[in-house]
Coordinates of C-alpha atoms in Angstrom, one line a residue:
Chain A
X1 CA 160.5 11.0 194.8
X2 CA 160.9 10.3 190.9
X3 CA 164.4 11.9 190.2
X4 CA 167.2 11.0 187.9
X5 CA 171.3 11.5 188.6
X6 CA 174.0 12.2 186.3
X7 CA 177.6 13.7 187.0
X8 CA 177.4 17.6 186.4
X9 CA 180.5 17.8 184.0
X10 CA 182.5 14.7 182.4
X11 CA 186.2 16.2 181.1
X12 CA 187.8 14.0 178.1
X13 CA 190.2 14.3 175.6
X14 CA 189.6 13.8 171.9
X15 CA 190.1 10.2 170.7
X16 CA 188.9 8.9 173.9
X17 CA 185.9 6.4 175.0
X18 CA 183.8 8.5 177.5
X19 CA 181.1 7.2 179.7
X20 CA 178.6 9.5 181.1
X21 CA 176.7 7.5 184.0
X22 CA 172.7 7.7 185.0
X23 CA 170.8 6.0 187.8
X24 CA 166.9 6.9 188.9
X25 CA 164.7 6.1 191.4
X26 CA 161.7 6.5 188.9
X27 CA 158.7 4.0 189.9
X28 CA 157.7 2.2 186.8
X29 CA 160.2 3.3 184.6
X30 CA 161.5 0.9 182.2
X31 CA 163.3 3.1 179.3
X32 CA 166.3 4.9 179.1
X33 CA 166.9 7.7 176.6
X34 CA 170.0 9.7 176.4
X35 CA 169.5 13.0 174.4
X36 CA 172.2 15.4 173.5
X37 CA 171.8 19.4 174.0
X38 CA 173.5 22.1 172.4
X39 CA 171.8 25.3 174.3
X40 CA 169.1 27.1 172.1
X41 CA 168.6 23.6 169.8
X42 CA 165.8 21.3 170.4
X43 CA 167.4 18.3 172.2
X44 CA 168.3 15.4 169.9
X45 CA 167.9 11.7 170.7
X46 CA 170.9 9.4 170.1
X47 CA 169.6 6.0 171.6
X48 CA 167.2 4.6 173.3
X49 CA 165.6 1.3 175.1
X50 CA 165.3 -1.3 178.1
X51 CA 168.1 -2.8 176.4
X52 CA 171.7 -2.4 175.7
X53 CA 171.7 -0.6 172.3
X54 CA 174.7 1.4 169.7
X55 CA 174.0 4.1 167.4
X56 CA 177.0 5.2 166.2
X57 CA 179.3 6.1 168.4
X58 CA 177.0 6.2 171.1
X59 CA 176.2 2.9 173.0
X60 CA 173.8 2.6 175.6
X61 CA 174.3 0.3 178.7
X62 CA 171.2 -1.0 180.7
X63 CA 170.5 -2.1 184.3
X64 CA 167.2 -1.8 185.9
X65 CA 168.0 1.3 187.6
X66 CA 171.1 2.9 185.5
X67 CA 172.6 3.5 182.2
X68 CA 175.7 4.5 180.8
X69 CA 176.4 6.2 177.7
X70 CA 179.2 5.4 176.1
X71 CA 180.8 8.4 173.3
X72 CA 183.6 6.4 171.3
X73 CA 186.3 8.5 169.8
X74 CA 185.0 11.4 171.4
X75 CA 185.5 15.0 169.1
X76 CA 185.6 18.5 170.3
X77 CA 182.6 19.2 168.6
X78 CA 181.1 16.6 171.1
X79 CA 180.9 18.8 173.4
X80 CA 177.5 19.5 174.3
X81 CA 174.8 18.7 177.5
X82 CA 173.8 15.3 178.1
X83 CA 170.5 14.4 179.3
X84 CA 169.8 11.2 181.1
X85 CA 165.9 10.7 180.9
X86 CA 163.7 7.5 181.9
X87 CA 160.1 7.4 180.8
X88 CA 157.5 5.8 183.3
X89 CA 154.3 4.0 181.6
X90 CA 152.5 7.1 181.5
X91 CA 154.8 9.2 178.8
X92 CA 156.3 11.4 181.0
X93 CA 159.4 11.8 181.0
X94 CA 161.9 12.6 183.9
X95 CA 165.4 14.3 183.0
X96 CA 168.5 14.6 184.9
X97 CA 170.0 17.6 185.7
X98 CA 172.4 17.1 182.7
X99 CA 176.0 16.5 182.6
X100 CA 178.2 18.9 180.8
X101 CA 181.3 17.1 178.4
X102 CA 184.2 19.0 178.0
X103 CA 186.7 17.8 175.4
X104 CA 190.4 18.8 175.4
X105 CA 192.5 18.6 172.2
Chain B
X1 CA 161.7 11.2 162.0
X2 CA 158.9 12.5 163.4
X3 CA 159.3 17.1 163.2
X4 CA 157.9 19.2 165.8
X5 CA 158.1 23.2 164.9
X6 CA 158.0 26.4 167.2
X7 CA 157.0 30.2 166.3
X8 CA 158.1 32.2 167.1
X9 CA 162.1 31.3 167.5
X10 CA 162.7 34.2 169.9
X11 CA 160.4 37.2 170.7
X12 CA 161.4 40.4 173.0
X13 CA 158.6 41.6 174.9
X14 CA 157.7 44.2 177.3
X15 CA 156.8 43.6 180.8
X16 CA 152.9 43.0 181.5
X17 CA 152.3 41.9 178.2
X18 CA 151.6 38.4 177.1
X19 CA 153.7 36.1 174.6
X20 CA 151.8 33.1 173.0
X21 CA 154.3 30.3 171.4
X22 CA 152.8 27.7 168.8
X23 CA 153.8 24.0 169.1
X24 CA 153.3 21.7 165.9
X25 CA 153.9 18.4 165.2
X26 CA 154.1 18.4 161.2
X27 CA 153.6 14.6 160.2
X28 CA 152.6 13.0 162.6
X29 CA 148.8 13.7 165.6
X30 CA 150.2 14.4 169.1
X31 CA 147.9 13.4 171.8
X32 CA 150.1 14.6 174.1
X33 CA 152.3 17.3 174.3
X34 CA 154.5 18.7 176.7
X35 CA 156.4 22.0 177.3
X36 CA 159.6 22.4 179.7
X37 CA 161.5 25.8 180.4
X38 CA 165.1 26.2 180.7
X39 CA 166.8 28.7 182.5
X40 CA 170.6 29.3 181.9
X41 CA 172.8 26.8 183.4
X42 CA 170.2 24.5 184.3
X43 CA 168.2 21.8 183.5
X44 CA 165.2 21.0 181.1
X45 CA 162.1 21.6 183.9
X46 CA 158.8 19.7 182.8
X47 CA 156.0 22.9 183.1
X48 CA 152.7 21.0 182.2
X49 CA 151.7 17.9 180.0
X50 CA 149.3 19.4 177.8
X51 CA 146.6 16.7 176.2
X52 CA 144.2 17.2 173.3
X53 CA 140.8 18.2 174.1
X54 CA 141.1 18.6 177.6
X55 CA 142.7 20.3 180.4
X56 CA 146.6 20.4 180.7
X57 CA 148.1 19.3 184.0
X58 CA 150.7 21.4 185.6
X59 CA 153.8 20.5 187.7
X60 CA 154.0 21.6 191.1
X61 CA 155.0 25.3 191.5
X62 CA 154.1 26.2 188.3
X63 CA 150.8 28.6 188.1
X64 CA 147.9 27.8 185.7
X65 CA 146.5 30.9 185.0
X66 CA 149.7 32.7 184.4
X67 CA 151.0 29.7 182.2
X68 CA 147.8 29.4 179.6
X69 CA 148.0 26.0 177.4
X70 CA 145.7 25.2 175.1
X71 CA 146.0 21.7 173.0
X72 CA 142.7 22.0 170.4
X73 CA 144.0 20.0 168.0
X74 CA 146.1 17.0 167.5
X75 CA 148.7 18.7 165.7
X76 CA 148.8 22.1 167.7
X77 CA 149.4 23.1 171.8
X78 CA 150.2 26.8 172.8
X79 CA 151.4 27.9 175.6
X80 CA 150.4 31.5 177.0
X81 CA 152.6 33.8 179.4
X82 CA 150.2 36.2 180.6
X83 CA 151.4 39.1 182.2
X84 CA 154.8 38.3 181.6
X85 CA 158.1 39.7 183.6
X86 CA 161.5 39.5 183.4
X87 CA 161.8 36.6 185.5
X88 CA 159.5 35.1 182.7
X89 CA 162.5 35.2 180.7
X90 CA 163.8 31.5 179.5
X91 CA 164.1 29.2 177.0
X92 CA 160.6 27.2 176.1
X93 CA 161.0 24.0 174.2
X94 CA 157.7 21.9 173.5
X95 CA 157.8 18.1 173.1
X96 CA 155.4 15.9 171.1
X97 CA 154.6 12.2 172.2
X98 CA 155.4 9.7 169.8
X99 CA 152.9 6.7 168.6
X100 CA 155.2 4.2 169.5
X101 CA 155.2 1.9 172.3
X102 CA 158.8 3.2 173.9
X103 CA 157.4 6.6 174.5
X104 CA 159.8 8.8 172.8
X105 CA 159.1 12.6 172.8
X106 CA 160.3 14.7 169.9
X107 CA 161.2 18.3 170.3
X108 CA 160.8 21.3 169.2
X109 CA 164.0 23.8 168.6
X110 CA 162.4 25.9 171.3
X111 CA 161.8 29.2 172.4
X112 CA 163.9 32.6 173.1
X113 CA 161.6 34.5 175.3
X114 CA 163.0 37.6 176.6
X115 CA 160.7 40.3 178.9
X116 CA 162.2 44.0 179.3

């Protein structure tokens, strides 16, 4: 079965590197995105690719079958969902559950 | 970037009564488009891949014929709760397929939908 796993909550404190981790077991799924949530907002993209890749603060590790993302100096206002999401050759794409950042002062 | 728009951003509805929510992509044709429900505390749930000009294609568990999508155009899908309930209530978000080759989706900034 096509599914996708994340941790359910990540806790950090400001100032810190956090790294939220991701591995399917998608068939032909070559792309990782990792989108950031705030509930009742349309997800937002922060990188992307079948390749390591940095936007930002946000870096993006790549292995066949998992990603990392990788928040540096993590904020309060970080604090948010983050979907792990891999995108077979047909455009569908398959979320994980979401993990849920909590950020401490 | 490529914008995707919603209407309504919330609507209240009574029970039995159906809801019809408008998906746009403003600059760019959609082929595809998708729409996903999410119900507190959990995760985005794909509902149906809607594609232009022809039937949309639903995931398992969720029922055509309550669920009405119709994609007519390449910049326009809408999705139909017929008869709607309170257990209809969620949060609809729509998603465009880009043109690129990476397949990125944009979204929309969703839907309230609450049934009393």
């Amino acid at each position: 079965k096509d599914q996708v796993f994340q941790p359910s909550t990540v806790a950090s404190s400001e100032g810190a590197v956090v790294e939220i981790f991701c591995n399917h077991s998608v068939s032909n799924a070559y792309n990782f995105f990792w989108y950031l949530h705030f509930p009742g907002c349309a997800p937002r993209l922060l990188v992307k690719g079948s390749k390591p890749s940095q936007q930002g603060r946000y870096n993006m590790t790549y292995e066949r079958f998992s990603s990392s993302l990788l928040i540096l100096q993590v904020r309060e206002a970080d604090a948010a969902v983050y979907y792990c999401v891999c995108s077979g050759n047909t455009g569908k794409l398959i979320f994980g559950q979401g993990t849920t950042l909590q950020v401490k002062p | 970037g490529a914008v995707v728009s919603q209407h309504p951003s919330r609507v209240i509805c009574k029970s039995g009564t159906s809801v019809k929510i408008e998906c746009r992509s403003l600059d760019f044709q959609a082929t595809t488009m998708f729409w996903y429900r999410q119900f507190p505390k959990q995760s985005l749930m794909l509902m149906a891949t809607s594609n232009e000009g022809s039937k949309a294609t639903y995931e398992q568990g969720v029922e055509k014929d309550k669920f009405l999508i119709n994609h007519a155009s390449l910049t326009l899908s809408t999705l139909t709760v017929t008869s709607a309930h309170p257990e209809d209530s969620s949060f609809y978000i729509c998603s465009a397929l880009g043109t690129s080759t990476i397949y990125e989706q944009y979204f929309g900034p969703g839907t309230r939908l609450t049934v009393t």
